[in-house]
Short mmCIF file of C-alpha atoms in Angstrom, two decimals:
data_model
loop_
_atom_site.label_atom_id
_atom_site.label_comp_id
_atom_site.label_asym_id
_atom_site.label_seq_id
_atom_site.Cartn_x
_atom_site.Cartn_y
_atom_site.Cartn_z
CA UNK Y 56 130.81 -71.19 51.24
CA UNK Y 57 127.37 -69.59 51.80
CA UNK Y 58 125.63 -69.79 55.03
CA UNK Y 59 122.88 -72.25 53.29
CA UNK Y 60 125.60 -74.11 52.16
CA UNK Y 61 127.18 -74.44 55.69
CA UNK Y 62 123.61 -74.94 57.48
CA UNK Y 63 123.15 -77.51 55.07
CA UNK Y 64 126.47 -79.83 55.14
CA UNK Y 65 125.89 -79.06 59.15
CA UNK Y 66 122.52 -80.50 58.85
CA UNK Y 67 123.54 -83.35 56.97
CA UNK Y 68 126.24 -84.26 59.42
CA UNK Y 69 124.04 -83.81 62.68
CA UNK Y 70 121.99 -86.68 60.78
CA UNK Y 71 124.02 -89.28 60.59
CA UNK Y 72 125.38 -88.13 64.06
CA UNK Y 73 121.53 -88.56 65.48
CA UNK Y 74 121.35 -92.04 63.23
CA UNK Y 75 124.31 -93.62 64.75
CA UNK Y 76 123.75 -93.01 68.27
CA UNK Y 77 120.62 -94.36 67.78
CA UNK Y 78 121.68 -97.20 65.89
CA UNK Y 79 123.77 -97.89 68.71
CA UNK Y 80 122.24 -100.72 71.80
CA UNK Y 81 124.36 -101.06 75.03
CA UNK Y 82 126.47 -98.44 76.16
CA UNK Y 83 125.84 -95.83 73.54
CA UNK Y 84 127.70 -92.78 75.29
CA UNK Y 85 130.92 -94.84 75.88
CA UNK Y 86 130.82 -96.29 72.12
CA UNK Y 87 129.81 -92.78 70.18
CA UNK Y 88 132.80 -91.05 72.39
CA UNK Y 89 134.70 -94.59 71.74
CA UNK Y 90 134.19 -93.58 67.79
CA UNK Y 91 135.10 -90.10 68.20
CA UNK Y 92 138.32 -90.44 69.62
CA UNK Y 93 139.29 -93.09 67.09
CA UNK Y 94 138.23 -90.61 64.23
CA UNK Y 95 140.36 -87.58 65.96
CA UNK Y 96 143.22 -90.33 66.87
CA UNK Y 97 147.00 -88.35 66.52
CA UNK Y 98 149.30 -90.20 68.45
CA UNK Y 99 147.31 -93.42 69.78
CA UNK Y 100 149.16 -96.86 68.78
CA UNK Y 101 147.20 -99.23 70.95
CA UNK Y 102 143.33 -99.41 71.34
CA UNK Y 103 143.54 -98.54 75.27
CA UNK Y 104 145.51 -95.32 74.32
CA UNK Y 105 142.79 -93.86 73.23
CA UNK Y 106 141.23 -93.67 76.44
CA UNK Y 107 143.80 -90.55 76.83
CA UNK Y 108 141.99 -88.86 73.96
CA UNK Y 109 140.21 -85.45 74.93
CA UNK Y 110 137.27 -86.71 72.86
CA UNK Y 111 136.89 -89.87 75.39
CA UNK Y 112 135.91 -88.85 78.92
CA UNK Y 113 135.82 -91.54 80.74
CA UNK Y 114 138.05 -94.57 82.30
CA UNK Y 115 140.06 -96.86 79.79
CA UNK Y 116 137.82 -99.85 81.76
CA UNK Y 117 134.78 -97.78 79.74
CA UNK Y 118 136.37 -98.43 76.81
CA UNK Y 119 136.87 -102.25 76.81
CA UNK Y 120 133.16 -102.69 78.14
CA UNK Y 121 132.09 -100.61 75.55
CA UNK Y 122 133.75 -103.22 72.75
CA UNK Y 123 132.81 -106.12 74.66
CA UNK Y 124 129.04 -104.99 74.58
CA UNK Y 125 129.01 -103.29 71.30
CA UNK Y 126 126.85 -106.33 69.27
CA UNK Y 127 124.51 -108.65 70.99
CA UNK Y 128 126.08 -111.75 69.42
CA UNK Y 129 123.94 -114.01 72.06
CA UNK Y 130 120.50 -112.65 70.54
CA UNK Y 131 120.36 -113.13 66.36
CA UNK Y 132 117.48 -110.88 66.30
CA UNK Y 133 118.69 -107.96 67.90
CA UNK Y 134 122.27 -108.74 66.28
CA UNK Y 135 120.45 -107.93 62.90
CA UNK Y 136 118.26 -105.33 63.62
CA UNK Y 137 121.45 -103.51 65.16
CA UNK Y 138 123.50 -104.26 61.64
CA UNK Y 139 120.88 -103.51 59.79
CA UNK Y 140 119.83 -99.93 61.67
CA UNK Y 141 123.91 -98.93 61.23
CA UNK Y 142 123.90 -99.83 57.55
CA UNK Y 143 120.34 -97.28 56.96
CA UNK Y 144 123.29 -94.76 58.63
CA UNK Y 145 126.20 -95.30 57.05
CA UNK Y 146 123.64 -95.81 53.67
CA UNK Y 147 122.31 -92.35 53.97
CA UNK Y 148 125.51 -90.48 54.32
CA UNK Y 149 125.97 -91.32 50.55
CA UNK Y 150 125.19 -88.42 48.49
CA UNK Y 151 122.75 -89.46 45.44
CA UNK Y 152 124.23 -86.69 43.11
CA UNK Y 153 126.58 -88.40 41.07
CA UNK Y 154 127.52 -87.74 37.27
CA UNK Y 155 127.13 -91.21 36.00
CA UNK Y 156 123.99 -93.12 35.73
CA UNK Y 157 125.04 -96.09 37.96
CA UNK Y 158 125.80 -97.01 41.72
CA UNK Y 159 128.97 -98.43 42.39
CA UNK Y 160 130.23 -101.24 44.68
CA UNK Y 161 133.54 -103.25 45.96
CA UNK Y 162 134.20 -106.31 47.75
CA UNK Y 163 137.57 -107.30 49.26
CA UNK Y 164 138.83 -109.03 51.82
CA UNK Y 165 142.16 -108.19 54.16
CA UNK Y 166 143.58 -109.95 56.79
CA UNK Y 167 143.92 -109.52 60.33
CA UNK Y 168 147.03 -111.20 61.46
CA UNK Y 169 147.12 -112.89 64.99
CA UNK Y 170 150.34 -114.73 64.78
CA UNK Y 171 150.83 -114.76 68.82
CA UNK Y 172 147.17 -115.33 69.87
CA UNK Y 173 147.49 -118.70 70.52
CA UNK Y 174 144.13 -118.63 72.78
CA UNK Y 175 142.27 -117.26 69.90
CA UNK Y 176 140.18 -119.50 68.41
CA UNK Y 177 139.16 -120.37 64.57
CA UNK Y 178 142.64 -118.73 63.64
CA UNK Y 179 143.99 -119.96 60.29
CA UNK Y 180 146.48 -119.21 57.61
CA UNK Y 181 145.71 -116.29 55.51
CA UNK Y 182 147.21 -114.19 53.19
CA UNK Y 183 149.40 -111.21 54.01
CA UNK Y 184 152.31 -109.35 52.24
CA UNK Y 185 155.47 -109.68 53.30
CA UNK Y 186 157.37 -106.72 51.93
CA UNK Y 187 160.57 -109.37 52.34
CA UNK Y 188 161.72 -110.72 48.98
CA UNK Y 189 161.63 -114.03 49.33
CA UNK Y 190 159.44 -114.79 52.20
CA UNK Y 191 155.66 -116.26 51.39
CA UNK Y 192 152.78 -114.11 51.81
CA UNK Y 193 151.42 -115.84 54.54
CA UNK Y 194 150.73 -115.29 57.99
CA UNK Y 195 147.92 -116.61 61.09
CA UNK Y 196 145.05 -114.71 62.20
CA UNK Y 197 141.27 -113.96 60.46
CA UNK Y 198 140.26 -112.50 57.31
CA UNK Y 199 137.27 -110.10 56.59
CA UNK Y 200 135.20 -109.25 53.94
CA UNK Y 201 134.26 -106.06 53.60
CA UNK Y 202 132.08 -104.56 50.93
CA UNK Y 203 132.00 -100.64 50.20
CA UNK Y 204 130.31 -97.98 48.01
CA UNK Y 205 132.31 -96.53 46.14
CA UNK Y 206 131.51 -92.42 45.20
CA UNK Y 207 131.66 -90.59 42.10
CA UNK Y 208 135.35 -89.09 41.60
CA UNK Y 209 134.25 -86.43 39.83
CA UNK Y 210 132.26 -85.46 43.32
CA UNK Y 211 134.65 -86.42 45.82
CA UNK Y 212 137.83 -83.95 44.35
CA UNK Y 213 139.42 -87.33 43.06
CA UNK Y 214 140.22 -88.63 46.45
CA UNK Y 215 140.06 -92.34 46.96
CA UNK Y 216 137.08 -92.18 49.38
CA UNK Y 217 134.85 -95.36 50.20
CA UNK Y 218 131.52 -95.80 52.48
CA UNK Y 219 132.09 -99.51 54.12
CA UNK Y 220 127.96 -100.84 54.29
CA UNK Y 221 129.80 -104.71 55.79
CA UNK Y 222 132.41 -106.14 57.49
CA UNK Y 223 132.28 -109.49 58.42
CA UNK Y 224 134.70 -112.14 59.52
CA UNK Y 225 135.11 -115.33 57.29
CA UNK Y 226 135.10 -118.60 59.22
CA UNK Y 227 138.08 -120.90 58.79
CA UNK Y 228 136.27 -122.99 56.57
CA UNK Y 229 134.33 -120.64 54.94
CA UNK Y 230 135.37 -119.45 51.38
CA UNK Y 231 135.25 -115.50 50.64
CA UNK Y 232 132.93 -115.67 47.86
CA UNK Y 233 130.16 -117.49 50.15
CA UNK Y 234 130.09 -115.15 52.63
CA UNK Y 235 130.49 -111.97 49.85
CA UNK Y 236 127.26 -113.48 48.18
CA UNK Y 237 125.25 -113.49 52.10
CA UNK Y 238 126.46 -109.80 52.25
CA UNK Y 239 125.25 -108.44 48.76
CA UNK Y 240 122.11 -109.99 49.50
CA UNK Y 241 121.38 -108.21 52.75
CA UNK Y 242 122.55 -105.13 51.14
CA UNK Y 243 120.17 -105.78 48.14
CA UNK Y 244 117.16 -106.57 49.77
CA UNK Y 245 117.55 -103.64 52.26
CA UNK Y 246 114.59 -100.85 51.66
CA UNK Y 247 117.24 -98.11 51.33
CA UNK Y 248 119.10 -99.72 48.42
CA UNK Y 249 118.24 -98.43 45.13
CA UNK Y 250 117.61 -102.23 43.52
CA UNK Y 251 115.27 -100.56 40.41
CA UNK Y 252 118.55 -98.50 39.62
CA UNK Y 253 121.43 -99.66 37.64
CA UNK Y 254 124.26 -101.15 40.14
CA UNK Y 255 127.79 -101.90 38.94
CA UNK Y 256 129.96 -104.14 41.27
CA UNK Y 257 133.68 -104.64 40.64
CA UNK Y 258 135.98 -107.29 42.09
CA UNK Y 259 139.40 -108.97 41.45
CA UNK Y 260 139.99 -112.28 40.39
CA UNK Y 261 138.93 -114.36 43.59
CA UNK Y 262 135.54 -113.61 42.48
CA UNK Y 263 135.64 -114.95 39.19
CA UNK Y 264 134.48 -118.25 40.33
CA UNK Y 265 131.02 -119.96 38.73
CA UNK Y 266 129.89 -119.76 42.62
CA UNK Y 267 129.54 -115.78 42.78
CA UNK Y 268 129.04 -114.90 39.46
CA UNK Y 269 126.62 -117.65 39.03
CA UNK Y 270 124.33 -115.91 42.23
CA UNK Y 271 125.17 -112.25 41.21
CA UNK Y 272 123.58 -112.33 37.68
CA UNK Y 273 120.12 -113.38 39.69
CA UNK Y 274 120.03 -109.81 40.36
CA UNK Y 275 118.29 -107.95 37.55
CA UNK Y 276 120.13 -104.59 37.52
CA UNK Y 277 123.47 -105.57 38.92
CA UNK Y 278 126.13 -105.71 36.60
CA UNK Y 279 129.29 -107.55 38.10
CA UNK Y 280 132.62 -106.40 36.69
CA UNK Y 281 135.49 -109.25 37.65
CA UNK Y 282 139.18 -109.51 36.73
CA UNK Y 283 140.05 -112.96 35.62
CA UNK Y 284 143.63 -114.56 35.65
CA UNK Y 285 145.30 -114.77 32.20
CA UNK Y 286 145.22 -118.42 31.58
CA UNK Y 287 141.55 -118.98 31.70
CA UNK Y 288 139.86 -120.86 28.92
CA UNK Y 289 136.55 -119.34 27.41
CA UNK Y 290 134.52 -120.07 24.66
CA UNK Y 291 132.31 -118.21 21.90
CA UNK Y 292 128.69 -118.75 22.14
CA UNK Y 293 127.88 -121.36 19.98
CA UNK Y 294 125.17 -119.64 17.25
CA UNK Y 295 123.32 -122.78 14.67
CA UNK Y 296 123.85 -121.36 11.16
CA UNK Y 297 120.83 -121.69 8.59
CA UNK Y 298 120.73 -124.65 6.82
CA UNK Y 299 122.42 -126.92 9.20
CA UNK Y 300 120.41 -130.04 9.56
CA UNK Y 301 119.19 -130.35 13.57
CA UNK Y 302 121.34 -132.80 15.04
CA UNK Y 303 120.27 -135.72 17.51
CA UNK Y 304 121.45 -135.61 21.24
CA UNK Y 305 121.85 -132.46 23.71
CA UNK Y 306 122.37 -128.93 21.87
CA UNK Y 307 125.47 -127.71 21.45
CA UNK Y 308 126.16 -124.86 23.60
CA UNK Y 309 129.78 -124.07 23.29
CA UNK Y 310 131.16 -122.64 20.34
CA UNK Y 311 135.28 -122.14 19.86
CA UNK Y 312 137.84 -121.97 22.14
CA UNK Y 313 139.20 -118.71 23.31
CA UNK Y 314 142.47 -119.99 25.71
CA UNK Y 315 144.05 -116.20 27.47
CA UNK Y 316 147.49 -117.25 26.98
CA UNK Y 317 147.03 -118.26 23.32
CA UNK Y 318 146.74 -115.60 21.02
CA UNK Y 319 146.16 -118.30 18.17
CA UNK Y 320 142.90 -118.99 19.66
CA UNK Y 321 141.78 -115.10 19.67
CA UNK Y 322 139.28 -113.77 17.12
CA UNK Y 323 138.93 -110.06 15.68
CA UNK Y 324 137.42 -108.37 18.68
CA UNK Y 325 133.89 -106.89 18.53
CA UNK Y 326 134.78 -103.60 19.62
CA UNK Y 327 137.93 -101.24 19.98
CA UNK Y 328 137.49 -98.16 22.52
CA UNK Y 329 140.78 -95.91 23.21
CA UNK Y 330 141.48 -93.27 26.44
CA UNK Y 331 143.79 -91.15 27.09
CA UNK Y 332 145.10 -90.08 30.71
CA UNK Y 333 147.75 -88.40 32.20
CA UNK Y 334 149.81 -89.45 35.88
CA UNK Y 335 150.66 -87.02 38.42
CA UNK Y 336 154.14 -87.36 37.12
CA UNK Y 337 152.97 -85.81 33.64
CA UNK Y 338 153.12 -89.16 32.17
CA UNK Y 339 150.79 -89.49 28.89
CA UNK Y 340 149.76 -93.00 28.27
CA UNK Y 341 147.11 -94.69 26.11
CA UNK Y 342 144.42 -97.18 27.07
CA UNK Y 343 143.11 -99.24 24.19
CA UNK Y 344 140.33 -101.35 25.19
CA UNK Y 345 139.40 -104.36 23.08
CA UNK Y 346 135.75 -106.22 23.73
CA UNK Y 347 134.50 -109.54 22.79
CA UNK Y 348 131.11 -110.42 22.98
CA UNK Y 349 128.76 -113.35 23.82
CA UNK Y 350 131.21 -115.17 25.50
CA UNK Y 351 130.73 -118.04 27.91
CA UNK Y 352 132.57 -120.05 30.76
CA UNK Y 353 132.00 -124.06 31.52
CA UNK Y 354 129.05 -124.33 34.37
CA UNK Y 355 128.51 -126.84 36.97
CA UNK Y 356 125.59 -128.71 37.87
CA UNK Y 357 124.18 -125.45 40.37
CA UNK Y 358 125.36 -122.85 38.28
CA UNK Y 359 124.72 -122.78 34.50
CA UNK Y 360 126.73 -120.58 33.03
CA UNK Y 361 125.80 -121.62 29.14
CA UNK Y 362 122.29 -119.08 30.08
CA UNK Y 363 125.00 -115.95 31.09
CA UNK Y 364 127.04 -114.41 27.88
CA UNK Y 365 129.47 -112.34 28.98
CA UNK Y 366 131.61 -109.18 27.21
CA UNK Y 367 135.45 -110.45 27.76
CA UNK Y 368 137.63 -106.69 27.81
CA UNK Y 369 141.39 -106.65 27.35
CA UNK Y 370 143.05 -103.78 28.68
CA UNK Y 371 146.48 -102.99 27.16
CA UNK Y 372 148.19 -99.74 28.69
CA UNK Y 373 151.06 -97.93 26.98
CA UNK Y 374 153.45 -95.09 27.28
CA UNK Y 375 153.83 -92.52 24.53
CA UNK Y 376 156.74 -94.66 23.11
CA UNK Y 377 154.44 -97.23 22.57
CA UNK Y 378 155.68 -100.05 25.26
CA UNK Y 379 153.43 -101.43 27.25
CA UNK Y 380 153.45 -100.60 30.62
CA UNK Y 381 151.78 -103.59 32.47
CA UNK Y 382 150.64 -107.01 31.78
CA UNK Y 383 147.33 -107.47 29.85
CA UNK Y 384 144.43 -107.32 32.00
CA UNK Y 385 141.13 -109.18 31.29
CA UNK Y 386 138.07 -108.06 33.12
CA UNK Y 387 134.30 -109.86 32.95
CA UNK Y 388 131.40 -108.10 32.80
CA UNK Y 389 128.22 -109.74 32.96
CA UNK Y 390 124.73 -108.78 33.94
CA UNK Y 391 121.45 -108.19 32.10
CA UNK Y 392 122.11 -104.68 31.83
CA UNK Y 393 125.98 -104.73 30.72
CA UNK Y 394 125.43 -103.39 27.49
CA UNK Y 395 124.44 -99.92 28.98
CA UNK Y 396 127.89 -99.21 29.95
CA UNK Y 397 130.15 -98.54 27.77
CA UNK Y 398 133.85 -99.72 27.56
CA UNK Y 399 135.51 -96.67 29.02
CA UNK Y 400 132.60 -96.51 32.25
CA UNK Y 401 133.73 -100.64 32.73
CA UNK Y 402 137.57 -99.68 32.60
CA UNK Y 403 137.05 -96.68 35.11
CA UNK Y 404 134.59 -98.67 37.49
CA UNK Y 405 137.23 -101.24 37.76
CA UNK Y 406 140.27 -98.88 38.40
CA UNK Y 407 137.87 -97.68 41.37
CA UNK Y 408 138.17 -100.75 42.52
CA UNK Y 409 141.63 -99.94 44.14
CA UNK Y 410 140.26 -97.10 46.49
CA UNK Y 411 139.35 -99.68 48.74
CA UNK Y 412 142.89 -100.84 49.15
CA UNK Y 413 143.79 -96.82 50.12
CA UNK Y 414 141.19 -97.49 52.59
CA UNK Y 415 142.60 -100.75 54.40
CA UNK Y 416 146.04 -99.16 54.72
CA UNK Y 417 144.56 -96.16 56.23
CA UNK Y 418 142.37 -98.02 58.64
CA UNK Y 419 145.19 -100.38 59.43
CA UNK Y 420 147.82 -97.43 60.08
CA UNK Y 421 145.44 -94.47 61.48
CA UNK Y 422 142.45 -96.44 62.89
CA UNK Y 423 144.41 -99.02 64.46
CA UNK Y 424 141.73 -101.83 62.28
CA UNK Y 425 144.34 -104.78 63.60
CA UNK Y 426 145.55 -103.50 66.77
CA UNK Y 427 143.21 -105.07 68.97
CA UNK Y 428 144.49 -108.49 71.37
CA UNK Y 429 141.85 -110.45 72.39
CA UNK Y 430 141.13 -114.03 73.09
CA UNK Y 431 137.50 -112.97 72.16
CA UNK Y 432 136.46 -113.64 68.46
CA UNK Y 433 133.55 -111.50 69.25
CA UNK Y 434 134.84 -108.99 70.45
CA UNK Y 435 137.65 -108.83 67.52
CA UNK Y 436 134.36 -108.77 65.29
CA UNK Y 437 133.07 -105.57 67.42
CA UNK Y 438 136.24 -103.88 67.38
CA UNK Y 439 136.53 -104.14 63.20
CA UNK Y 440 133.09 -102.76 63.02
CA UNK Y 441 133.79 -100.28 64.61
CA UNK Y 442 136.30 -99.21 62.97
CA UNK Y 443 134.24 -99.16 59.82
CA UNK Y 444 131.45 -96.99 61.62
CA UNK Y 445 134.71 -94.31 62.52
CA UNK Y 446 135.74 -94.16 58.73
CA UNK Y 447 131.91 -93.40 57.85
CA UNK Y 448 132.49 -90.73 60.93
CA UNK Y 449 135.60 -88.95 58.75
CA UNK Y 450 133.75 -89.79 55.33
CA UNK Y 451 130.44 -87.88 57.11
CA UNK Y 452 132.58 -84.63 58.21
CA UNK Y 453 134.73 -84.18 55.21
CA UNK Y 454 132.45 -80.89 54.17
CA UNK Y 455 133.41 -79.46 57.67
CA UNK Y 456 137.09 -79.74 57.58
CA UNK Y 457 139.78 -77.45 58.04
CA UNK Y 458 143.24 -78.33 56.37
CA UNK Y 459 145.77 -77.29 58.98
CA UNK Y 460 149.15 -77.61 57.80
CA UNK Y 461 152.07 -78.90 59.43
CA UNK Y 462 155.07 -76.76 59.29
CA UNK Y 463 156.59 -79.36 56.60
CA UNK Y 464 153.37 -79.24 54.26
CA UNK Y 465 153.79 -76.51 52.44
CA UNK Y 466 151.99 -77.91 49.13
CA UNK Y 467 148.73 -77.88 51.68
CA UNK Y 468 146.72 -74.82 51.38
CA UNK Y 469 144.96 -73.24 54.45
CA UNK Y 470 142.01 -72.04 52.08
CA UNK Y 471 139.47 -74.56 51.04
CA UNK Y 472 140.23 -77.45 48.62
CA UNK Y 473 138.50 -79.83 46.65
CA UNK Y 474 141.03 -82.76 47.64
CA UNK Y 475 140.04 -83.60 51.34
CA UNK Y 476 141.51 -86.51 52.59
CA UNK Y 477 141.00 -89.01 55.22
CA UNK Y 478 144.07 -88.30 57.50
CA UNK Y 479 143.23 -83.87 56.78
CA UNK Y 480 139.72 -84.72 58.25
CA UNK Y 481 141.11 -86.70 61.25
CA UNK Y 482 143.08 -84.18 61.90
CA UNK Y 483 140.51 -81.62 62.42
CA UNK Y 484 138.30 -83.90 63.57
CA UNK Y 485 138.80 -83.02 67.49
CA UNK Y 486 137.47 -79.24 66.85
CA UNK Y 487 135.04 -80.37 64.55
CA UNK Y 488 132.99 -82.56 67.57
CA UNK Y 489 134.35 -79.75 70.15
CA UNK Y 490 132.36 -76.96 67.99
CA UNK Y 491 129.09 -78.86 67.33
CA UNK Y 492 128.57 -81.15 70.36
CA UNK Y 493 128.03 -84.56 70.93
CA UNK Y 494 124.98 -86.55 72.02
CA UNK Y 495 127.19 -87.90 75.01
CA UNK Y 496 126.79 -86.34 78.30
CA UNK Y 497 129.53 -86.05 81.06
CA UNK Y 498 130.31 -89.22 82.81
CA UNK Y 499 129.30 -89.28 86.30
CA UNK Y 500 131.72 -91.77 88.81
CA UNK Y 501 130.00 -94.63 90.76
CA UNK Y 502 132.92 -95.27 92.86
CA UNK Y 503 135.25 -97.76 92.68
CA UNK Y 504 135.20 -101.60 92.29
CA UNK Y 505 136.21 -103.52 95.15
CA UNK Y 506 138.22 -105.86 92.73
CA UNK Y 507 138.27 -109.70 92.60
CA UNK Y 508 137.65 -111.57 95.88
CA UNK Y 509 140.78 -112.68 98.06
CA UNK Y 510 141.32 -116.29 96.91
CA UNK Y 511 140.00 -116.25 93.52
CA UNK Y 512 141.91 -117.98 91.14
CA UNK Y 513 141.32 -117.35 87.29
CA UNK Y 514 141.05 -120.42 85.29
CA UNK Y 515 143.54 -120.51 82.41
CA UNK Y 516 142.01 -120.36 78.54
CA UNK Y 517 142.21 -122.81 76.10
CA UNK Y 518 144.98 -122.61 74.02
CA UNK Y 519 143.74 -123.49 70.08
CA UNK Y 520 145.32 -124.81 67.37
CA UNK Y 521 146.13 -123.38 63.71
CA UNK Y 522 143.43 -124.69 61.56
CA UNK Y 523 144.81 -125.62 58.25
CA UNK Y 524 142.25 -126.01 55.22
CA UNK Y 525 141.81 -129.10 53.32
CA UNK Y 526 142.40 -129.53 49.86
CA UNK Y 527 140.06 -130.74 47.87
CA UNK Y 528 141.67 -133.74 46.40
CA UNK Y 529 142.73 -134.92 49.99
CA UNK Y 530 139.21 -134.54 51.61
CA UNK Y 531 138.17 -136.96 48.59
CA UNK Y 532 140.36 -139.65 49.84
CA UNK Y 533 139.33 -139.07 53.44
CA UNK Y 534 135.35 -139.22 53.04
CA UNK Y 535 136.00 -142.48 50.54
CA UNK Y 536 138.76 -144.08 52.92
#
C-alpha cells in the first residue's frame, strides 16, 4: 500500500480509538485496556484470564470493577447517552463505499446459557443446540438480541464480517420481536443513520409475525426481507373487476388462497429470475427465483396488514443434475420501496443474513461472549456489550493486519490478502495496539486493601427459580378462572 493509503486506514482507526474512549464513563483506562486484551485474546478461557494479557496492565480486581461499572444502569439518562455515544462509534467505523445502492441490516437473537446459576435471576428456558441426536434444543440462561450492519461483500474480500450497533437482553417475558422493534427504532431515529437512504433488513422466520412487520413498514425507506415457514397461508390481493355491481357490507379485501404446502393453490408466478454460483468445492448449482406479487397476510385489530402487499419469493436451489439441493425457501419482502430491488439483490441480502451466525460462534469461542458467572444480571448485560464493542475493535483494525502464519497454515500467505478474517486480526492484534499506542496510561498502585473486617459475615443470595412462560391458551383460563 501507499503511504496515503496507510496514513489514511491509520487515521481512520485512531478515530474510532479516540470515539470509544470517549464514549466510555467510569473507569475508562481499565475498560479500553479491558477491550484490548479481549481483542488480542490467544489462550484466555475464562474472563479473569485475561488479566494475564500483556495488553491489560493492571490487577485482575481492575478488571471485574471495570465490568461492574461499565453502564450506569441506576441513572436512565446517562445509561442512554452512554449507548447512544458507543453506537455514533461503532456507526462511523462503517465505510459508506459500497457497490449496491442500499444499507443492509440483521437481527438475531442467541442464547446465553446459565444452567448452574441458580442465584441468577430472570433465568428462563431458551433455545440452544444440542449437537446430541436426540436431545431437545433447550437449555436455562438469557437470550439477546442483537442487531448488526451488515457490509458489502464485494468490499470486505467476501469475509463474513458484521458491525453489531445493539445488544440487548430479552426479559423472561418479553418476546424477541418487541424488543427487536425498540432497537430498530433507536437505531432509526439516531442522527447518524442514513433514514432518507434506502435500508434493507433481513431476518428469519421468528420475525414474520404481524407484530414486527406490521411496525417495520411505518418506516418509509426500510424494506424488511423475512423468511416464512412453509405452511403459511396467504392470499392474492383481492382487485374488483369492471362491471361487477358494488356489493353491500365491508369490502372485500382478500382475494384467493395461496396455502405453502399446497401447490394446487399456487398461481403462475409474476416473475422468474435465475443465478448461477459456484461453492468452494467447485460445485455449480442454479438458483431459480420465482416472485409473486401483491400478496397479503390476515391482520389483527393493531396491525392491518390488508394496507401492506407484499412480493412472496420461492427459492429453489439445484445441482447441475438437476436435484434439488434443499427444501424450498419462501422469503417476504415488504416495504414501500421493495420494488427497487430486484430478485437476485433480495436473494443475496438474505443469504447475508447468515454472517451474523459466523459472528456468534466466533464471539462465543474467541471472545469468551458466554463465559462470564455472575449472580449480577447487570453486569452479564455489561460484559455482552462489551464484547460487541471488542468485535467493532477487530472489525476497526482489519486494514492494519498482518497474517502471520502458523507453521500448519500453509494455504495463508504472509503478503497481503483481500480475505482478512476475524481470528487473523486477533492475532495480530497485540502488535497492532503495541505499535500505535493506547489512550491508557500506566497504572499507578494505591496500596493494598485491608480486606473485609474481622467478624463480617456475608449474607447468602437469593437463590431464583426457572421462570417458565405461559402459553397463551392457559393464561386465558387463568385471567377468566
Amino acid at each position: 500500500m501507499k503511504n496515503q493509503e496507510i496514513e489514511k486506514i491509520i487515521s481512520e482507526f485512531s478515530r474510532w480509538r479516540e470515539n470509544l474512549y470517549n464514549g466510555l464513563n467510569a473507569r475508562k483506562e481499565t475498560l479500553i485496556e479491558l477491550i484490548d486484551a479481549l481483542s488480542s485474546n490467544q489462550q484466555a478461557a475464562s474472563v479473569v484470564e485475561l488479566s494475564l494479557n500483556p495488553l491489560f496492565r493492571r490487577d485482575y480486581n481492575s478488571l471485574y470493577k471495570g465490568i461492574q461499572e461499565f453502564l450506569p444502569h441506576q441513572n436512565e439518562k446517562s445509561y442512554l447517552e452512554q449507548i447512544n455515544r458507543l453506537f455514533d462509534a461503532a456507526f462511523l467505523t462503517i465505510n459508506q463505499e459500497k457497490s449496491r445502492n442500499y444499507n443492509l441490516l440483521g437481527i438475531d437473537t442467541t442464547p446465553y446459557p446459565r444452567a448452574y446459576s441458580a442465584t441468577l435471576a430472570d433465568r428462563t428456558f431458551i433455545h440452544s443446540p444440542n449437537p446430541i441426536k436426540g436431545n431437545k434444543p433447550i437449555s436455562i440462561g438469557h437470550t439477546y438480541s442483537v442487531v448488526c450492519a451488515l457490509p458489502d461483500r464485494n468490499l470486505t474480500g467476501n469475509v463474513p464480517w458484521v458491525v453489531p450497533l445493539s445488544g440487548e437482553r430479552l426479559q423472561s417475558q418479553e418476546k424477541a420481536t418487541h424488543v427487536a422493534n425498540q432497537q430498530l427504532k433507536k437505531i432509526i431515529k439516531n442522527s447518524l443513520f442514513p433514514a432518507k437512504q434506502l435500508s434493507v433488513l433481513v431476518v428469519d422466520s421468528l420475525y414474520s409475525q404481524r407484530d414486527f412487520i406490521g411496525e417495520q413498514v411505518q418506516h418509509e425507506n426500510l424494506i424488511p426481507i423475512t423468511r416464512v415457514r412453509s405452511n403459511r397461508v396467504f392470499y392474492r390481493q383481492f382487485i374488483s373487476q369492471k362491471g361487477d355491481s358494488p356489493s353491500s357490507g365491508h369490502p372485500r379485501w382478500y382475494g384467493d388462497k395461496f396455502d405453502l404446502k399446497d401447490e394446487t393453490t399456487w398461481t403462475n408466478p409474476d416473475e422468474v429470475s435465475q443465478c448461477f454460483f459456484t461453492t468452494k468445492k467447485n460445485r455449480h448449482l442454479t438458483v431459480t427465483i420465482s416472485a409473486w406479487q401483491q400478496m397479503l397476510m390476515r391482520g389483527t385489530k393493531n396491525y392491518k396488514m390488508n394496507q401492506h402487499p407484499f412480493t412472496l419469493l420461492q427459492i429453489l436451489v439445484k445441482d447441475e443434475a438437476e436435484n434439488l439441493i434443499w427444501q424450498p425457501m419462501w422469503l417476504i419482502v415488504i416495504g414501500q420501496n421493495r420494488h427497487q430491488l430486484s430478485l437476485v439483490d433480495c436473494y443475496q441480502s438474505y443469504r447475508q443474513r447468515y454472517d451474523m451466525e459466523h459472528f456468534f460462534r466466533f464471539g462465543k469461542q474467541r471472545l469468551l461472549m458466554t463465559a462470564y458467572s455472575t449472580p449480577d444480571v447487570e453486569h452479564e448485560e455489561n460484559w455482552f456489550k462489551l464484547t460487541l464493542l471488542a468485535y467493532v475493535n477487530l472489525w476497526a483494525a482489519r486494514h492494519l493486519t498482518t497474517i502471520l502464519p502458523r507453521p500448519w497454515e500453509q494455504y495463508l500467505k504472509t503478503n497481503e490478502s483481500e480475505k482478512i478474517t476475524p481470528s487473523l486480526v486477533q492475532r495480530d492484534f497485540r502488535r497492532i495496539i503495541s505499535t500505535l499506542g493506547t489512550f491508557a496510561s500506566s497504572p499507578k498502585r494505591r496500596g493494598y486493601s485491608c480486606g473485609r473486617i474481622k467478624g463480617y459475615k456475608q449474607e447468602l443470595r437469593t437463590r431464583h427459580q426457572v421462570i417458565k412462560k405461559t402459553q397463551k391458551n392457559q393464561l386465558s383460563k387463568v385471567t377468566t378462572s
